Short mmCIF file of C-alpha atoms in Angstrom, two decimals:
data_model
loop_
_atom_site.label_atom_id
_atom_site.label_comp_id
_atom_site.label_asym_id
_atom_site.label_seq_id
_atom_site.Cartn_x
_atom_site.Cartn_y
_atom_site.Cartn_z
CA UNK A 1 -0.02 0.16 0.13
CA UNK A 2 1.44 3.41 -0.91
CA UNK A 3 2.19 5.85 1.98
CA UNK A 4 -0.18 8.37 0.58
CA UNK A 5 -3.17 5.86 0.32
CA UNK A 6 -2.67 4.74 3.73
CA UNK A 7 -2.68 8.54 5.12
CA UNK A 8 -6.38 9.02 3.08
CA UNK A 9 -7.43 5.55 4.61
CA UNK A 10 -6.37 6.79 8.29
CA UNK A 11 -7.68 10.24 8.03
CA UNK A 12 -10.98 9.18 6.53
CA UNK A 13 -11.51 6.72 9.51
CA UNK A 14 -10.44 8.64 12.17
CA UNK A 15 -13.08 11.60 11.04
CA UNK A 16 -15.70 8.59 10.28
CA UNK A 17 -15.14 7.51 14.17
CA UNK A 18 -15.35 10.94 15.53
CA UNK A 19 -18.55 12.04 14.08
CA UNK A 20 -20.55 8.17 14.97
CA UNK A 21 -19.08 8.89 18.46
CA UNK A 22 -20.40 12.32 18.35
CA UNK A 23 -24.25 10.83 16.97
CA UNK A 24 -24.26 8.77 20.05
CA UNK A 25 -23.15 5.25 18.67
CA UNK A 26 -22.74 2.93 21.62
CA UNK A 27 -19.01 1.77 22.25
CA UNK A 28 -19.25 -1.68 21.07
CA UNK A 29 -21.10 -1.04 17.91
CA UNK A 30 -18.85 2.00 16.90
CA UNK A 31 -15.36 -0.26 17.54
CA UNK A 32 -17.47 -3.01 15.59
CA UNK A 33 -18.26 -0.66 12.75
CA UNK A 34 -14.75 0.91 12.23
CA UNK A 35 -12.91 -2.71 12.22
CA UNK A 36 -15.56 -3.47 9.27
CA UNK A 37 -14.70 -0.60 7.11
CA UNK A 38 -10.70 -0.92 8.15
CA UNK A 39 -11.01 -4.68 6.70
CA UNK A 40 -12.92 -3.33 3.81
CA UNK A 41 -10.46 -0.66 3.13
CA UNK A 42 -7.19 -3.38 3.24
CA UNK A 43 -5.98 -2.10 6.65
CA UNK A 44 -5.70 -3.20 10.10
CA UNK A 45 -6.76 -1.57 13.39
CA UNK A 46 -7.66 -1.42 16.74
CA UNK A 47 -10.33 1.07 18.37
CA UNK A 48 -11.06 1.47 22.01
CA UNK A 49 -14.04 3.47 22.64
CA UNK A 50 -15.60 5.63 26.00
CA UNK A 51 -18.23 7.95 26.20
CA UNK A 52 -15.87 10.62 26.63
CA UNK A 53 -12.57 9.66 24.06
CA UNK A 54 -11.83 7.23 21.29
CA UNK A 55 -8.20 5.84 20.37
CA UNK A 56 -7.43 4.59 17.37
CA UNK A 57 -4.63 2.34 16.31
CA UNK A 58 -4.40 1.85 12.19
CA UNK A 59 -1.39 -0.25 10.58
CA UNK A 60 -0.85 -1.73 7.08
CA UNK A 61 -0.25 -5.58 6.11
CA UNK A 62 3.30 -5.55 6.24
CA UNK A 63 3.39 -2.55 9.34
CA UNK A 64 5.39 -0.35 7.09
CA UNK A 65 3.31 2.26 8.13
CA UNK A 66 1.68 2.53 11.78
CA UNK A 67 -0.19 5.72 12.81
CA UNK A 68 -1.62 6.07 16.60
CA UNK A 69 -4.34 8.92 17.47
CA UNK A 70 -6.21 9.26 20.81
CA UNK A 71 -8.81 11.82 20.87
CA UNK A 72 -10.65 13.55 24.00
CA UNK A 73 -14.21 13.99 22.92
CA UNK A 74 -17.57 15.14 24.65
CA UNK A 75 -20.21 12.24 24.85
CA UNK A 76 -22.71 11.97 22.14
CA UNK A 77 -26.42 13.02 21.39
CA UNK A 78 -28.76 10.84 19.38
CA UNK A 79 -28.70 12.46 15.96
CA UNK A 80 -30.47 9.72 13.71
CA UNK A 81 -30.38 11.83 10.29
CA UNK A 82 -26.21 12.33 10.33
CA UNK A 83 -25.56 8.74 11.49
CA UNK A 84 -28.24 7.75 8.39
CA UNK A 85 -26.16 9.70 6.10
CA UNK A 86 -22.73 8.93 7.25
CA UNK A 87 -23.66 5.23 7.12
CA UNK A 88 -25.10 5.63 3.74
CA UNK A 89 -21.78 7.45 2.66
CA UNK A 90 -19.22 4.42 3.94
CA UNK A 91 -21.95 2.33 2.39
CA UNK A 92 -21.38 3.93 -0.91
CA UNK A 93 -17.34 4.16 -0.34
CA UNK A 94 -17.27 0.35 0.18
CA UNK A 95 -18.66 -0.20 -2.86
CA UNK A 96 -17.05 1.77 -5.07
CA UNK A 97 -19.12 4.11 -5.96
CA UNK A 98 -17.02 7.33 -4.70
CA UNK A 99 -13.28 7.57 -4.19
CA UNK A 100 -12.19 8.09 -0.71
CA UNK A 101 -11.39 12.02 -1.18
CA UNK A 102 -14.82 12.51 -2.12
CA UNK A 103 -15.99 10.40 1.15
CA UNK A 104 -13.97 12.90 3.13
CA UNK A 105 -15.10 15.97 1.98
CA UNK A 106 -18.72 14.85 2.02
CA UNK A 107 -18.67 13.58 5.67
CA UNK A 108 -17.53 17.14 6.50
CA UNK A 109 -20.94 18.53 4.88
CA UNK A 110 -22.51 15.84 7.20
CA UNK A 111 -21.05 17.10 10.15
CA UNK A 112 -21.95 21.04 9.72
CA UNK A 113 -25.27 19.90 8.77
CA UNK A 114 -28.09 21.39 11.26
CA UNK A 115 -31.48 19.87 12.26
CA UNK A 116 -33.90 19.13 9.71
CA UNK A 117 -36.51 20.40 11.29
CA UNK A 118 -35.62 23.66 12.52
CA UNK A 119 -35.86 24.90 16.15
CA UNK A 120 -39.89 25.77 15.89
CA UNK A 121 -40.48 22.05 15.25
CA UNK A 122 -38.11 20.84 17.56
CA UNK A 123 -39.77 23.09 20.36
CA UNK A 124 -43.22 22.21 19.70
CA UNK A 125 -41.88 18.35 19.99
CA UNK A 126 -40.31 19.01 23.46
CA UNK A 127 -43.81 20.64 24.61
CA UNK A 128 -45.57 17.34 23.24
CA UNK A 129 -43.19 14.93 24.62
CA UNK A 130 -43.51 16.29 28.18
CA UNK A 131 -47.23 16.60 27.46
CA UNK A 132 -47.56 13.10 26.18
CA UNK A 133 -45.38 11.46 28.73
CA UNK A 134 -47.68 13.06 31.54
CA UNK A 135 -50.43 11.80 30.26
CA UNK A 136 -48.98 8.30 30.08
CA UNK A 137 -48.08 9.02 33.95
CA UNK A 138 -51.80 9.35 34.60
CA UNK A 139 -52.00 13.33 34.99
CA UNK A 140 -55.00 15.55 34.45
CA UNK A 141 -56.00 17.39 31.25
CA UNK A 142 -54.61 20.24 32.99
CA UNK A 143 -51.84 19.32 34.22
CA UNK A 144 -50.75 18.34 30.56
CA UNK A 145 -51.08 21.85 29.10
CA UNK A 146 -49.03 23.39 31.80
CA UNK A 147 -46.34 20.55 31.51
CA UNK A 148 -46.03 21.06 27.80
CA UNK A 149 -45.57 24.94 28.28
CA UNK A 150 -42.83 23.98 30.79
CA UNK A 151 -41.12 21.20 28.22
CA UNK A 152 -40.57 24.35 25.95
CA UNK A 153 -39.15 26.33 29.10
CA UNK A 154 -37.11 23.24 29.11
CA UNK A 155 -35.99 23.72 25.39
CA UNK A 156 -35.10 27.21 25.93
CA UNK A 157 -32.46 26.40 27.93
CA UNK A 158 -31.34 23.48 26.04
CA UNK A 159 -30.62 26.16 23.10
CA UNK A 160 -28.84 28.00 25.14
CA UNK A 161 -26.52 25.01 26.58
CA UNK A 162 -25.54 24.62 23.06
CA UNK A 163 -24.35 28.21 22.73
CA UNK A 164 -22.89 28.47 26.57
CA UNK A 165 -20.15 25.99 28.06
CA UNK A 166 -21.17 27.45 31.44
CA UNK A 167 -25.06 26.92 30.90
CA UNK A 168 -24.45 23.35 29.32
CA UNK A 169 -22.49 21.95 32.74
CA UNK A 170 -25.20 22.97 34.78
CA UNK A 171 -27.98 22.10 32.06
CA UNK A 172 -29.55 19.32 34.01
CA UNK A 173 -30.24 20.85 37.42
CA UNK A 174 -31.00 24.39 36.39
CA UNK A 175 -33.55 23.22 33.86
CA UNK A 176 -35.21 20.97 37.06
CA UNK A 177 -34.82 23.84 39.11
CA UNK A 178 -36.67 26.48 36.78
CA UNK A 179 -39.39 23.80 36.33
CA UNK A 180 -39.84 23.11 40.09
CA UNK A 181 -40.23 26.82 40.47
CA UNK A 182 -42.93 27.92 38.01
CA UNK A 183 -44.74 24.67 39.01
CA UNK A 184 -45.11 26.26 42.19
CA UNK A 185 -46.18 29.20 40.69
CA UNK A 186 -48.81 27.74 38.35
CA UNK A 187 -50.09 26.06 41.30
CA UNK A 188 -50.24 29.36 43.31
CA UNK A 189 -51.89 31.85 40.96
CA UNK A 190 -53.82 29.60 38.22
CA UNK A 191 -54.34 25.78 39.40
CA UNK A 192 -54.30 24.78 42.44
CA UNK A 193 -54.10 21.37 43.29
CA UNK A 194 -51.83 20.15 40.88
CA UNK A 195 -49.15 17.21 41.17
CA UNK A 196 -46.24 19.34 41.23
CA UNK A 197 -43.44 16.56 41.30
CA UNK A 198 -45.09 14.47 38.68
CA UNK A 199 -45.32 17.92 36.24
CA UNK A 200 -41.60 18.57 37.13
CA UNK A 201 -40.60 15.58 36.20
CA UNK A 202 -42.74 15.04 32.90
CA UNK A 203 -40.82 18.89 31.78
CA UNK A 204 -37.38 17.22 32.46
CA UNK A 205 -38.18 13.58 30.79
CA UNK A 206 -35.91 14.19 27.74
CA UNK A 207 -33.22 15.12 29.81
CA UNK A 208 -33.92 11.85 32.34
CA UNK A 209 -30.87 9.52 31.31
CA UNK A 210 -32.85 6.30 31.18
CA UNK A 211 -31.58 5.45 27.55
CA UNK A 212 -28.40 6.18 28.88
CA UNK A 213 -28.65 3.68 31.70
CA UNK A 214 -29.95 1.14 29.04
CA UNK A 215 -26.75 1.78 26.51
CA UNK A 216 -24.40 1.75 29.47
CA UNK A 217 -25.68 -2.09 30.64
CA UNK A 218 -25.74 -2.98 27.20
CA UNK A 219 -22.02 -2.23 26.79
CA UNK A 220 -21.35 -3.88 30.31
CA UNK A 221 -23.46 -6.71 28.78
CA UNK A 222 -21.00 -7.10 25.91
CA UNK A 223 -17.77 -6.67 28.14
CA UNK A 224 -17.06 -3.27 27.44
CA UNK A 225 -16.54 -2.36 30.32
CA UNK A 226 -14.57 0.72 30.79
CA UNK A 227 -17.35 2.02 28.64
CA UNK A 228 -20.37 0.61 30.22
CA UNK A 229 -19.11 1.84 33.40
CA UNK A 230 -18.43 5.00 32.52
CA UNK A 231 -21.66 5.45 30.94
CA UNK A 232 -24.05 4.23 33.51
CA UNK A 233 -22.06 6.44 36.18
CA UNK A 234 -22.74 9.51 33.85
CA UNK A 235 -26.29 8.56 33.74
CA UNK A 236 -26.51 8.38 37.31
CA UNK A 237 -24.65 11.65 38.20
CA UNK A 238 -27.24 13.30 35.87
CA UNK A 239 -30.12 11.75 37.73
CA UNK A 240 -28.97 13.16 40.80
CA UNK A 241 -28.15 16.93 38.99
CA UNK A 242 -32.05 16.47 37.78
CA UNK A 243 -33.58 15.43 40.98
CA UNK A 244 -31.16 18.16 43.11
CA UNK A 245 -32.38 20.75 41.04
CA UNK A 246 -36.39 19.83 41.06
CA UNK A 247 -35.83 19.38 44.88
CA UNK A 248 -34.80 22.56 45.39
CA UNK A 249 -36.69 24.36 42.83
CA UNK A 250 -39.85 23.16 44.64
CA UNK A 251 -38.30 23.94 48.09
CA UNK A 252 -37.89 27.64 46.65
CA UNK A 253 -41.38 27.35 45.13
CA UNK A 254 -42.87 26.52 48.42
CA UNK A 255 -40.98 29.24 50.75
CA UNK A 256 -42.04 31.85 47.60
CA UNK A 257 -45.76 31.05 46.92
CA UNK A 258 -47.01 28.81 49.90
CA UNK A 259 -47.61 25.10 50.04
CA UNK A 260 -49.57 22.76 47.70
CA UNK A 261 -52.02 20.74 48.32
CA UNK A 262 -52.78 17.87 45.89
CA UNK A 263 -55.72 17.01 44.95
CA UNK A 264 -56.27 13.96 42.78
CA UNK A 265 -58.25 14.52 39.13
CA UNK A 266 -60.66 11.92 37.95
CA UNK A 267 -58.21 9.61 35.90
CA UNK A 268 -57.99 9.61 32.04
CA UNK A 269 -59.62 6.71 30.01
CA UNK A 270 -57.97 3.65 29.08
CA UNK A 271 -57.89 4.59 25.46
CA UNK A 272 -55.71 7.96 26.90
CA UNK A 273 -52.27 5.80 27.30
CA UNK A 274 -52.21 4.84 23.68
CA UNK A 275 -52.60 8.02 22.10
CA UNK A 276 -50.20 9.08 24.95
CA UNK A 277 -47.96 6.43 23.37
CA UNK A 278 -48.48 7.32 19.85
CA UNK A 279 -48.16 11.24 20.47
CA UNK A 280 -44.80 10.58 22.19
CA UNK A 281 -43.50 8.76 19.28
CA UNK A 282 -44.02 11.76 16.70
CA UNK A 283 -42.57 13.94 19.49
CA UNK A 284 -39.32 11.83 19.47
CA UNK A 285 -39.01 11.85 15.68
CA UNK A 286 -37.79 15.81 15.32
CA UNK A 287 -35.98 15.52 18.57
CA UNK A 288 -34.23 12.01 17.71
CA UNK A 289 -33.73 14.21 14.31
CA UNK A 290 -35.30 11.29 12.37
CA UNK A 291 -35.12 11.48 8.43
CA UNK A 292 -38.67 11.39 6.83
CA UNK A 293 -38.27 8.09 5.27
CA UNK A 294 -37.81 6.17 8.58
CA UNK A 295 -40.76 8.28 10.29
CA UNK A 296 -42.83 5.02 9.88
CA UNK A 297 -40.67 2.46 10.60
CA UNK A 298 -39.71 4.47 14.09
CA UNK A 299 -43.59 4.67 14.89
CA UNK A 300 -44.27 1.01 14.41
CA UNK A 301 -41.26 -0.09 16.04
CA UNK A 302 -42.40 2.14 19.01
CA UNK A 303 -45.87 0.52 18.87
CA UNK A 304 -44.34 -2.94 18.71
CA UNK A 305 -42.29 -2.46 21.72
CA UNK A 306 -45.11 -1.12 23.83
CA UNK A 307 -48.20 -3.04 22.99
CA UNK A 308 -46.01 -6.61 23.67
CA UNK A 309 -44.70 -5.22 26.58
CA UNK A 310 -48.74 -4.18 27.71
CA UNK A 311 -50.38 -7.48 26.72
CA UNK A 312 -47.68 -10.16 27.82
CA UNK A 313 -47.50 -8.22 31.19
CA UNK A 314 -51.32 -9.16 31.37
CA UNK A 315 -50.58 -12.99 31.57
CA UNK A 316 -47.00 -12.55 33.20
CA UNK A 317 -45.14 -10.91 35.48
CA UNK A 318 -43.91 -7.48 34.43
CA UNK A 319 -40.30 -7.69 33.84
CA UNK A 320 -40.58 -10.89 31.75
CA UNK A 321 -42.99 -8.69 29.67
CA UNK A 322 -40.33 -6.35 29.13
CA UNK A 323 -37.99 -8.60 28.22
CA UNK A 324 -40.69 -9.63 25.35
CA UNK A 325 -41.45 -5.93 24.30
CA UNK A 326 -37.35 -5.51 23.80
CA UNK A 327 -37.05 -8.88 22.36
CA UNK A 328 -39.78 -7.82 19.68
CA UNK A 329 -38.08 -4.70 19.32
CA UNK A 330 -34.72 -6.26 18.65
CA UNK A 331 -36.40 -8.46 15.91
CA UNK A 332 -37.93 -5.58 14.20
CA UNK A 333 -35.02 -3.36 14.41
CA UNK A 334 -32.82 -5.85 12.91
CA UNK A 335 -35.34 -6.70 9.90
CA UNK A 336 -34.84 -2.94 9.25
CA UNK A 337 -31.51 -3.04 9.15
CA UNK A 338 -31.80 -6.15 6.59
CA UNK A 339 -34.65 -4.46 4.62
CA UNK A 340 -33.35 -0.58 4.49
CA UNK A 341 -29.89 -1.39 4.61
CA UNK A 342 -29.47 1.14 7.35
CA UNK A 343 -28.63 0.86 11.41
CA UNK A 344 -30.59 -0.83 13.45
CA UNK A 345 -30.46 1.93 15.90
CA UNK A 346 -32.40 4.16 13.93
CA UNK A 347 -35.30 2.70 15.07
CA UNK A 348 -34.62 0.56 18.07
CA UNK A 349 -34.00 3.96 19.86
CA UNK A 350 -37.89 4.51 19.14
CA UNK A 351 -38.82 1.44 20.69
CA UNK A 352 -36.48 1.74 23.99
CA UNK A 353 -37.67 5.27 24.98
CA UNK A 354 -40.97 3.73 25.64
CA UNK A 355 -39.70 0.72 27.62
CA UNK A 356 -36.60 2.37 29.51
CA UNK A 357 -37.77 3.21 33.10
CA UNK A 358 -35.93 6.64 33.58
CA UNK A 359 -38.97 7.95 35.02
CA UNK A 360 -39.32 4.91 37.62
CA UNK A 361 -35.11 5.51 38.70
CA UNK A 362 -36.44 8.80 39.09
CA UNK A 363 -39.24 8.46 41.16
CA UNK A 364 -37.31 5.94 43.33
CA UNK A 365 -34.73 8.01 44.24
CA UNK A 366 -37.31 10.67 45.09
CA UNK A 367 -38.88 7.74 47.35
CA UNK A 368 -35.51 7.20 49.04
CA UNK A 369 -34.87 10.51 49.92
CA UNK A 370 -38.20 11.94 50.79
CA UNK A 371 -39.95 9.00 52.17
CA UNK A 372 -43.15 10.16 49.62
CA UNK A 373 -44.34 8.80 46.45
CA UNK A 374 -46.14 11.11 43.72
CA UNK A 375 -47.37 8.09 42.08
CA UNK A 376 -48.26 4.77 43.21
CA UNK A 377 -45.14 2.76 42.80
CA UNK A 378 -44.66 -0.14 45.16
CA UNK A 379 -40.85 -1.88 45.22
CA UNK A 380 -39.77 0.67 42.33
CA UNK A 381 -36.14 0.22 43.14
CA UNK A 382 -36.26 -3.85 42.69
CA UNK A 383 -38.53 -3.39 39.78
CA UNK A 384 -36.47 -0.84 37.56
CA UNK A 385 -33.68 -3.04 38.07
CA UNK A 386 -35.40 -5.58 36.53
CA UNK A 387 -36.94 -3.63 33.82
CA UNK A 388 -33.24 -3.00 32.54
CA UNK A 389 -32.14 -6.33 32.82
CA UNK A 390 -34.76 -7.60 30.89
CA UNK A 391 -34.15 -4.99 28.38
CA UNK A 392 -30.48 -5.88 27.87
CA UNK A 393 -31.58 -9.32 27.88
CA UNK A 394 -34.63 -9.01 25.25
CA UNK A 395 -32.37 -7.26 22.77
CA UNK A 396 -29.45 -9.77 22.97
CA UNK A 397 -31.92 -12.77 22.26
CA UNK A 398 -32.78 -10.56 19.48
CA UNK A 399 -29.75 -10.24 18.11
CA UNK A 400 -29.56 -14.40 18.26
CA UNK A 401 -32.57 -15.03 16.92
CA UNK A 402 -32.73 -12.44 13.78
CA UNK A 403 -28.90 -11.52 13.53
CA UNK A 404 -28.19 -7.62 11.87
CA UNK A 405 -25.97 -7.38 9.15
CA UNK A 406 -24.60 -4.14 10.49
CA UNK A 407 -23.27 -3.56 13.47
CA UNK A 408 -24.23 -0.13 13.67
#
C-alpha cells in the first residue's frame, strides 16, 4: 500500500469514528463498525471507545505504516439523520461508488448539517413529548397542558446550552430547578391542587438518562467494561443533578408561593394511554432528528415494543413482559437493517424510549430521599433493576434469533 493511500484511509477512519461517536453510537457498535470499514479498506486496526474518548491504532499489512490517534471527546447526542447519512456514505465508499477523497469531503458536509426540522418544530416536539409523557403517567388534562408549557421552557435552556459551555455544564439541575419554581407558581396563581412533582418530572423527561443507563448496561453485557461503567456512572450523576435541581426548585417555590395541597383529578380513560404513546413517538422524531423516510419504521417499532409489553404483562410478570417487548423490538430493528440497509439504532431508539424506566428511576430516588411517592410505585427500585436487565437480555436474544447485517 502506498503511503499516500494509507494516509487518506487513516484520515477517513479517524473522522468517521469521531462523527459516529458524536451521534451517540454505543462503544461496542462503534468499535465493531470501524473494524468492518477498516477491513474493507485494506488496513488493520484496533479501537478503544468510551463515552468521552476514542483511540485509533491503524497499520498496513506488513507494518510499513503505523498510526496511533487518541482524542478527548464530549459524550455524543442522538442524531439519527446524520447517523443515517454517514452510514449511506460509508456504504457508497465500500461499494466503489465514490472515492475516499470525495467521501472525506462529504463527511465534513454531513457534520455541519443543522437539524432537518428547525428550532420551532423541535420546540413543539419538546412540548408534545413532555405533555404526552405526563398523560402516560396519569396526569389530568390541566396538568398535561401546564407540563407542555414547562417543556417549552426546558427547550429554551437546551438551546442556550448549545451556545454556552457554562449553561451546558449545569443544564440538568438548572432546568429542573426552574421547572420546580414555575410549577409552584402555576399552583399558586392558576391551578391549585396540581401534582407538582409529576409535572416537574414530565417537564424534564427528555433529559432523564434512562436510555443512557440502558446503553451502559448493554455495553457492560458485551464486555465493554470501561465504556459501560463510565456511561452508567454518567447517567447516575445526571439523574442526581436533575433530582437535586427539582428538589431545590420545589423547596424555593413553596417558600415563595406557599405549600401546595395535591387534589387528585379524575383519571383519564384507557385509550388516553395509547394516544400518549403515539404522540410521544411523533414527538421523538424531531428530537432524535429522524429522517422522513424512516418515520413509519420508527413509529411501528415503538408501537410493537409497547404493545408487546402491555399485552404480555397481562398474563405474566411485568419484567418478563419487558423482556418480550425488547425482544420483539430487537427482531424488528434487525429486520429493518436487512430491508433498508440502515443502522438498527435508527428505529430501536424509538422503541426503547417507551420501555426504559428512566422515570421510575427518578421516582425511586424521590421515594428513597423524601420517603414520599407522587405516583403509585411499590418496590420501584427492584422493579427498575429487573426492567433494565430484561431490556438488555431481550435485545441480546433478538440478535441471536435475527442477527443484524450491520454493526451499527
